[in-house]
mmCIF file of C-alpha atoms and ligand atoms in Angstrom:
data_model
loop_
_atom_site.group_PDB
_atom_site.id
_atom_site.type_symbol
_atom_site.label_atom_id
_atom_site.label_comp_id
_atom_site.label_asym_id
_atom_site.label_seq_id
_atom_site.Cartn_x
_atom_site.Cartn_y
_atom_site.Cartn_z
ATOM 1 C CA MET A 1288 83.873 130.699 46.390
ATOM 2 C CA LYS A 1289 80.188 132.578 46.087
ATOM 3 C CA LYS A 1290 77.321 132.936 44.553
ATOM 4 C CA ARG A 1291 76.952 133.359 40.667
ATOM 5 C CA LYS A 1292 75.496 136.875 39.085
ATOM 6 C CA LYS A 1293 73.804 134.668 36.350
ATOM 7 C CA ASP A 1294 73.499 131.625 35.325
ATOM 8 C CA VAL A 1295 74.873 131.754 32.135
ATOM 9 C CA ILE A 1296 78.109 130.081 31.714
ATOM 10 C CA SER A 1297 80.469 132.629 29.601
ATOM 11 C CA ILE A 1298 82.636 131.024 27.256
ATOM 12 C CA LYS A 1299 86.307 133.759 25.575
ATOM 13 C CA SER A 1300 86.894 134.383 22.585
ATOM 14 C CA PRO A 1301 91.044 133.575 21.252
ATOM 15 C CA ALA A 1302 91.404 136.611 22.569
ATOM 16 C CA GLU A 1303 89.960 136.768 26.331
ATOM 17 C CA ALA A 1304 91.018 133.500 26.862
ATOM 18 C CA ALA A 1305 95.119 135.348 25.506
ATOM 19 C CA ALA A 1306 93.556 137.635 28.816
ATOM 20 C CA MET A 1307 92.658 135.318 30.752
ATOM 21 C CA ARG A 1308 96.350 133.479 30.457
ATOM 22 C CA ALA A 1309 98.242 136.981 31.690
ATOM 23 C CA ALA A 1310 96.386 138.010 34.464
ATOM 24 C CA GLY A 1311 96.891 133.770 35.618
ATOM 25 C CA LYS A 1312 100.244 133.791 34.627
ATOM 26 C CA ALA A 1313 100.192 136.994 36.862
ATOM 27 C CA THR A 1314 98.264 134.947 39.965
ATOM 28 C CA ALA A 1315 100.477 132.244 40.326
ATOM 29 C CA GLU A 1316 103.672 134.930 40.082
ATOM 30 C CA VAL A 1317 102.176 136.618 42.652
ATOM 31 C CA LEU A 1318 101.322 133.651 44.977
ATOM 32 C CA ALA A 1319 104.551 132.264 44.394
ATOM 33 C CA VAL A 1320 106.646 135.033 45.786
ATOM 34 C CA VAL A 1321 104.316 135.238 48.762
ATOM 35 C CA CYS A 1322 104.856 131.621 49.052
ATOM 36 C CA ALA A 1323 108.279 132.359 49.442
ATOM 37 C CA ALA A 1324 108.223 135.139 52.216
ATOM 38 C CA VAL A 1325 106.475 132.706 54.181
ATOM 39 C CA ARG A 1326 109.002 131.765 57.793
ATOM 40 C CA GLU A 1327 108.330 130.961 61.517
ATOM 41 C CA GLY A 1328 107.944 134.808 62.638
ATOM 42 C CA ILE A 1329 107.156 136.487 59.249
ATOM 43 C CA SER A 1330 103.326 138.532 59.600
ATOM 44 C CA THR A 1331 100.318 138.254 57.593
ATOM 45 C CA ALA A 1332 100.396 142.056 56.779
ATOM 46 C CA GLU A 1333 103.998 141.577 55.254
ATOM 47 C CA LEU A 1334 102.575 138.864 53.098
ATOM 48 C CA ASP A 1335 100.213 141.145 52.000
ATOM 49 C CA ARG A 1336 102.354 143.854 51.501
ATOM 50 C CA ILE A 1337 104.523 141.940 49.328
ATOM 51 C CA ALA A 1338 101.594 140.618 47.169
ATOM 52 C CA GLY A 1339 100.859 144.216 47.400
ATOM 53 C CA GLU A 1340 104.795 145.681 46.098
ATOM 54 C CA GLU A 1341 104.906 142.136 43.073
ATOM 55 C CA LEU A 1342 101.015 143.656 42.449
ATOM 56 C CA ALA A 1343 102.359 146.988 41.587
ATOM 57 C CA ARG A 1344 105.291 146.374 39.229
ATOM 58 C CA ARG A 1345 103.328 144.480 37.693
ATOM 59 C CA GLY A 1346 100.621 147.184 37.047
ATOM 60 C CA MET A 1347 97.415 145.411 38.431
ATOM 61 C CA ARG A 1348 95.582 144.376 41.234
ATOM 62 C CA SER A 1349 93.904 142.186 43.023
ATOM 63 C CA ALA A 1350 90.307 141.809 42.869
ATOM 64 C CA CYS A 1351 89.792 140.541 47.062
ATOM 65 C CA ARG A 1352 90.459 144.150 48.460
ATOM 66 C CA GLY A 1353 87.290 145.388 48.293
ATOM 67 C CA TYR A 1354 85.019 142.984 47.684
ATOM 68 C CA PRO A 1355 81.944 142.838 49.038
ATOM 69 C CA GLY A 1356 80.774 141.147 52.211
ATOM 70 C CA HIS A 1357 78.851 140.890 55.169
ATOM 71 C CA LEU A 1358 80.281 143.626 57.654
ATOM 72 C CA CYS A 1359 83.100 144.598 55.275
ATOM 73 C CA PRO A 1360 84.381 145.118 52.058
ATOM 74 C CA PHE A 1361 87.533 142.354 51.646
ATOM 75 C CA PRO A 1362 90.144 144.896 54.052
ATOM 76 C CA ALA A 1363 93.290 143.171 51.264
ATOM 77 C CA ASN A 1364 95.677 141.967 49.005
ATOM 78 C CA ILE A 1365 95.327 137.866 49.783
ATOM 79 C CA CYS A 1366 93.507 136.140 52.330
ATOM 80 C CA VAL A 1367 95.687 134.303 54.217
ATOM 81 C CA SER A 1368 93.881 131.260 56.120
ATOM 82 C CA ILE A 1369 96.177 129.302 59.068
ATOM 83 C CA ASN A 1370 95.491 125.997 60.489
ATOM 84 C CA GLU A 1371 91.424 124.902 61.706
ATOM 85 C CA GLU A 1372 90.540 128.915 59.283
ATOM 86 C CA VAL A 1373 89.074 127.476 56.302
ATOM 87 C CA VAL A 1374 89.240 130.485 53.915
ATOM 88 C CA HIS A 1375 89.288 134.086 53.564
ATOM 89 C CA GLY A 1376 91.548 135.101 56.455
ATOM 90 C CA ILE A 1377 92.578 138.280 56.895
ATOM 91 C CA PRO A 1378 95.716 139.464 56.752
ATOM 92 C CA SER A 1379 96.480 141.442 60.411
ATOM 93 C CA PRO A 1380 100.584 142.666 61.778
ATOM 94 C CA LYS A 1381 99.203 141.230 64.762
ATOM 95 C CA ARG A 1382 99.586 137.633 63.238
ATOM 96 C CA PHE A 1383 102.501 136.015 63.278
ATOM 97 C CA LEU A 1384 103.367 132.217 61.404
ATOM 98 C CA ALA A 1385 105.031 129.692 63.530
ATOM 99 C CA THR A 1386 106.757 126.421 62.428
ATOM 100 C CA GLY A 1387 104.492 123.757 62.076
ATOM 101 C CA ASP A 1388 101.216 126.249 60.361
ATOM 102 C CA LEU A 1389 99.045 125.144 57.570
ATOM 103 C CA VAL A 1390 98.902 128.230 55.262
ATOM 104 C CA SER A 1391 96.790 128.948 52.803
ATOM 105 C CA MET A 1392 97.365 132.392 50.696
ATOM 106 C CA ASP A 1393 94.439 133.076 48.095
ATOM 107 C CA LEU A 1394 94.533 135.593 45.512
ATOM 108 C CA VAL A 1395 92.676 136.734 42.529
ATOM 109 C CA VAL A 1396 94.394 139.474 40.232
ATOM 110 C CA VAL A 1397 92.244 141.387 37.615
ATOM 111 C CA GLU A 1398 94.819 142.742 34.395
ATOM 112 C CA SER A 1399 93.794 145.806 32.351
ATOM 113 C CA GLY A 1400 90.850 144.203 30.391
ATOM 114 C CA GLY A 1401 88.836 143.513 33.573
ATOM 115 C CA PHE A 1402 89.583 139.728 32.735
ATOM 116 C CA MET A 1403 91.034 137.213 36.577
ATOM 117 C CA GLY A 1404 93.460 134.960 37.598
ATOM 118 C CA ASP A 1405 92.008 132.672 41.127
ATOM 119 C CA ALA A 1406 94.581 130.778 43.102
ATOM 120 C CA THR A 1407 95.120 129.412 46.325
ATOM 121 C CA ARG A 1408 98.755 127.932 47.634
ATOM 122 C CA THR A 1409 98.806 126.170 51.196
ATOM 123 C CA VAL A 1410 102.094 125.460 52.784
ATOM 124 C CA VAL A 1411 103.360 124.369 55.666
ATOM 125 C CA VAL A 1412 105.767 126.899 58.139
ATOM 126 C CA GLY A 1413 108.254 125.486 58.336
ATOM 127 C CA LYS A 1414 108.685 120.875 60.033
ATOM 128 C CA ALA A 1415 104.343 120.230 59.842
ATOM 129 C CA LYS A 1416 103.907 119.090 63.598
ATOM 130 C CA ASP A 1417 102.746 115.817 62.788
ATOM 131 C CA GLY A 1418 102.335 113.250 59.039
ATOM 132 C CA SER A 1419 98.517 114.280 59.344
ATOM 133 C CA VAL A 1420 99.420 117.491 58.172
ATOM 134 C CA GLU A 1421 101.760 117.114 55.044
ATOM 135 C CA TYR A 1422 98.525 113.915 54.921
ATOM 136 C CA LEU A 1423 96.261 116.472 54.487
ATOM 137 C CA LEU A 1424 98.299 118.744 52.167
ATOM 138 C CA HIS A 1425 99.084 116.478 49.813
ATOM 139 C CA GLY A 1426 95.012 114.419 49.588
ATOM 140 C CA THR A 1427 93.979 118.337 48.844
ATOM 141 C CA GLU A 1428 96.241 118.716 46.494
ATOM 142 C CA CYS A 1429 95.936 115.257 44.751
ATOM 143 C CA ALA A 1430 91.659 116.356 44.222
ATOM 144 C CA LEU A 1431 92.322 119.413 42.991
ATOM 145 C CA ALA A 1432 94.949 117.251 40.570
ATOM 146 C CA GLU A 1433 92.228 114.961 39.990
ATOM 147 C CA GLY A 1434 89.331 117.468 39.227
ATOM 148 C CA ILE A 1435 90.866 119.270 36.754
ATOM 149 C CA ALA A 1436 91.979 116.187 34.662
ATOM 150 C CA LYS A 1437 88.152 116.019 34.704
ATOM 151 C CA ALA A 1438 88.162 119.657 32.840
ATOM 152 C CA ARG A 1439 87.870 118.438 29.210
ATOM 153 C CA ALA A 1440 84.935 119.023 27.014
ATOM 154 C CA GLY A 1441 82.334 117.320 26.603
ATOM 155 C CA ASN A 1442 82.437 116.215 30.565
ATOM 156 C CA PHE A 1443 80.021 117.321 32.758
ATOM 157 C CA VAL A 1444 80.536 120.281 35.645
ATOM 158 C CA GLY A 1445 79.285 116.769 37.917
ATOM 159 C CA ASP A 1446 83.428 114.882 36.803
ATOM 160 C CA ILE A 1447 85.366 117.585 38.587
ATOM 161 C CA SER A 1448 82.683 117.645 40.820
ATOM 162 C CA ALA A 1449 83.300 113.953 41.625
ATOM 163 C CA ALA A 1450 86.486 112.770 40.526
ATOM 164 C CA ILE A 1451 87.071 115.145 43.981
ATOM 165 C CA GLU A 1452 84.987 113.818 45.843
ATOM 166 C CA ALA A 1453 86.498 110.358 45.068
ATOM 167 C CA CYS A 1454 90.050 111.842 45.614
ATOM 168 C CA ALA A 1455 88.932 113.117 49.705
ATOM 169 C CA ASN A 1456 86.968 109.502 50.272
ATOM 170 C CA ARG A 1457 90.257 108.043 49.430
ATOM 171 C CA PHE A 1458 92.408 109.873 51.445
ATOM 172 C CA HIS A 1459 89.987 110.220 54.120
ATOM 173 C CA LEU A 1460 89.220 113.463 54.298
ATOM 174 C CA GLY A 1461 86.684 115.883 55.032
ATOM 175 C CA ILE A 1462 84.916 118.493 52.388
ATOM 176 C CA VAL A 1463 84.198 121.489 53.019
ATOM 177 C CA ARG A 1464 80.321 120.831 51.210
ATOM 178 C CA GLU A 1465 78.774 124.940 51.856
ATOM 179 C CA LEU A 1466 82.420 126.453 49.809
ATOM 180 C CA THR A 1467 82.355 125.616 46.225
ATOM 181 C CA GLY A 1468 84.499 126.272 43.226
ATOM 182 C CA HIS A 1469 83.338 128.564 40.114
ATOM 183 C CA GLY A 1470 83.015 130.086 37.275
ATOM 184 C CA ILE A 1471 85.238 132.696 36.682
ATOM 185 C CA GLY A 1472 85.638 136.075 34.056
ATOM 186 C CA GLN A 1473 84.842 139.615 34.211
ATOM 187 C CA GLU A 1474 83.276 138.994 37.182
ATOM 188 C CA MET A 1475 84.896 137.047 39.846
ATOM 189 C CA HIS A 1476 82.484 134.625 40.350
ATOM 190 C CA GLU A 1477 80.140 133.026 37.364
ATOM 191 C CA ALA A 1478 78.381 130.446 36.302
ATOM 192 C CA PRO A 1479 79.102 127.269 37.216
ATOM 193 C CA THR A 1480 79.501 126.752 40.216
ATOM 194 C CA ILE A 1481 81.306 123.283 41.515
ATOM 195 C CA PRO A 1482 80.752 121.417 44.356
ATOM 196 C CA ASN A 1483 83.423 119.460 45.428
ATOM 197 C CA HIS A 1484 82.126 116.802 46.142
ATOM 198 C CA GLY A 1485 78.671 115.353 42.959
ATOM 199 C CA LYS A 1486 78.058 112.491 40.974
ATOM 200 C CA PRO A 1487 79.392 111.961 37.950
ATOM 201 C CA ALA A 1488 78.107 112.763 34.368
ATOM 202 C CA SER A 1489 75.365 115.420 35.688
ATOM 203 C CA GLY A 1490 75.298 119.927 35.999
ATOM 204 C CA PRO A 1491 76.411 121.688 33.263
ATOM 205 C CA LEU A 1492 78.731 120.057 30.063
ATOM 206 C CA LEU A 1493 82.176 121.663 29.234
ATOM 207 C CA GLN A 1494 82.954 123.444 26.728
ATOM 208 C CA ALA A 1495 85.566 124.770 25.095
ATOM 209 C CA GLY A 1496 86.649 128.344 26.498
ATOM 210 C CA MET A 1497 84.719 127.626 29.627
ATOM 211 C CA THR A 1498 87.927 128.875 32.340
ATOM 212 C CA LEU A 1499 86.096 127.463 35.906
ATOM 213 C CA ALA A 1500 88.034 128.127 38.946
ATOM 214 C CA ILE A 1501 88.829 124.800 40.848
ATOM 215 C CA GLU A 1502 88.890 125.465 44.494
ATOM 216 C CA PRO A 1503 89.121 121.813 46.783
ATOM 217 C CA MET A 1504 89.293 122.820 50.980
ATOM 218 C CA LEU A 1505 89.796 119.823 52.731
ATOM 219 C CA LEU A 1506 89.918 119.169 56.660
ATOM 220 C CA ALA A 1507 91.751 116.770 58.686
ATOM 221 C CA THR A 1508 88.878 115.553 60.067
ATOM 222 C CA ALA A 1509 86.195 113.647 57.944
ATOM 223 C CA GLY A 1510 83.217 114.752 60.148
ATOM 224 C CA GLY A 1511 84.647 118.342 61.367
ATOM 225 C CA GLU A 1512 82.753 119.654 58.199
ATOM 226 C CA ARG A 1513 80.364 122.077 59.351
ATOM 227 C CA ILE A 1514 82.211 125.911 59.300
ATOM 228 C CA LEU A 1515 81.264 129.066 61.155
ATOM 229 C CA LEU A 1516 82.190 132.570 60.422
ATOM 230 C CA ASP A 1517 83.992 135.010 62.616
ATOM 231 C CA ALA A 1518 83.233 138.156 63.774
ATOM 232 C CA ASP A 1519 84.944 140.239 61.497
ATOM 233 C CA GLY A 1520 82.857 139.140 59.570
ATOM 234 C CA TRP A 1521 84.912 137.214 56.422
ATOM 235 C CA THR A 1522 86.991 134.567 58.724
ATOM 236 C CA VAL A 1523 86.144 131.310 57.643
ATOM 237 C CA ARG A 1524 86.464 128.633 59.974
ATOM 238 C CA THR A 1525 85.679 124.684 61.216
ATOM 239 C CA ALA A 1526 82.722 125.101 64.287
ATOM 240 C CA ASP A 1527 85.092 121.412 65.989
ATOM 241 C CA GLY A 1528 89.222 122.950 64.863
ATOM 242 C CA SER A 1529 89.928 120.179 62.176
ATOM 243 C CA TRP A 1530 92.542 121.917 60.286
ATOM 244 C CA ALA A 1531 91.204 122.500 56.905
ATOM 245 C CA ALA A 1532 94.143 123.203 53.528
ATOM 246 C CA HIS A 1533 92.590 124.477 50.076
ATOM 247 C CA CYS A 1534 93.862 124.367 46.596
ATOM 248 C CA GLU A 1535 93.074 126.053 44.017
ATOM 249 C CA HIS A 1536 93.548 126.978 39.825
ATOM 250 C CA THR A 1537 92.096 128.422 36.976
ATOM 251 C CA VAL A 1538 91.259 126.418 34.486
ATOM 252 C CA LEU A 1539 90.392 126.590 30.559
ATOM 253 C CA VAL A 1540 88.593 124.205 28.956
ATOM 254 C CA THR A 1541 90.408 123.528 25.396
ATOM 255 C CA ASP A 1542 89.099 120.877 22.807
ATOM 256 C CA GLY A 1543 91.657 119.117 24.359
ATOM 257 C CA ALA A 1544 94.219 119.048 27.701
ATOM 258 C CA PRO A 1545 92.798 121.161 30.589
ATOM 259 C CA GLU A 1546 95.006 124.928 30.685
ATOM 260 C CA ILE A 1547 95.842 125.381 34.016
ATOM 261 C CA LEU A 1548 96.492 129.407 34.198
ATOM 262 C CA THR A 1549 97.791 129.800 37.152
ATOM 263 C CA GLU A 1550 100.449 127.133 36.919
ATOM 264 C CA ILE A 1551 104.253 128.824 36.653
ATOM 265 C CA LYS A 1552 104.967 127.163 33.081
ATOM 266 C CA SER A 1553 108.511 126.080 34.216
HETATM 267 N N1 LIG B 2487 89.184 131.810 45.708
HETATM 268 C C1 LIG B 2487 88.763 132.977 46.754
HETATM 269 C C2 LIG B 2487 86.986 133.209 46.621
HETATM 270 O O1 LIG B 2487 86.600 132.118 44.705
HETATM 271 C C3 LIG B 2487 88.956 134.493 47.028
HETATM 272 C C4 LIG B 2487 88.161 135.418 47.817
HETATM 273 S S1 LIG B 2487 88.405 136.943 47.856
HETATM 274 C C5 LIG B 2487 87.891 137.932 48.974
HETATM 275 O O2 LIG B 2487 86.218 133.413 47.014
HETATM 276 F F1 LIG B 2487 87.400 138.937 48.182
HETATM 277 F F2 LIG B 2487 86.388 137.347 48.601
HETATM 278 F F3 LIG B 2487 88.446 137.939 49.959
HETATM 279 CO CO1 LIG B 2488 88.071 130.899 43.794
#
């Protein structure tokens, strides 16, 4: 969710789409292992270490590590953002997960040809403190699914945005408007920008071969959308302490149904 480097939307050839598929598969698998390790008392640095180990086993690396920021490059493999943290939390050996925490884990994997997969999963540690947390998570997962369903050749970016916004409204959840989804390929952030709100049939036309990172960031409190950047230069949190959920997949636009590249195929 950053500024794009160029305005041209890259169309992946079949060979490039295959590389995106490999990157997406690794992203999904590594994230699944990290999610399975989530439990009360584990440190966020330990989750990051597990991600590093899984990446090494595959001979791949995270594009998050070293990614340039305002103050310093991102120092870890994964972003771990808890409760009122929205995105880009830095793993720490001093931060321990507690029962009821809402934890999002965001990872971008690069394969050998430089193509990338970007995905985020949010989970609750143990039992949620109340129904509103599961509701927020469920609403955000639905918003992602409904956005992805619009990622079809002949639709427009605005169709994805409008579907996410309509879902957030239906669930009475807030939308973080300052951060967006994005095109992805050999750059983490390519054109187009994919806002999580917008008008149907607006923005760039979708074509087969485009690869998109779709990533709603929703809030338990509609009206709590203002965000702040921590002194660490990375962690983005809600200004009013509203809890946030973030769900993201990298998707290939095809001539038929959207292909989710960062999902584990069973
Ligand atoms: N999915 C995040 C994004 O699109 C990944 C960020 S990695 C980091 O921005 F290096 F920026 F932390
Ligand atoms: Co992203």
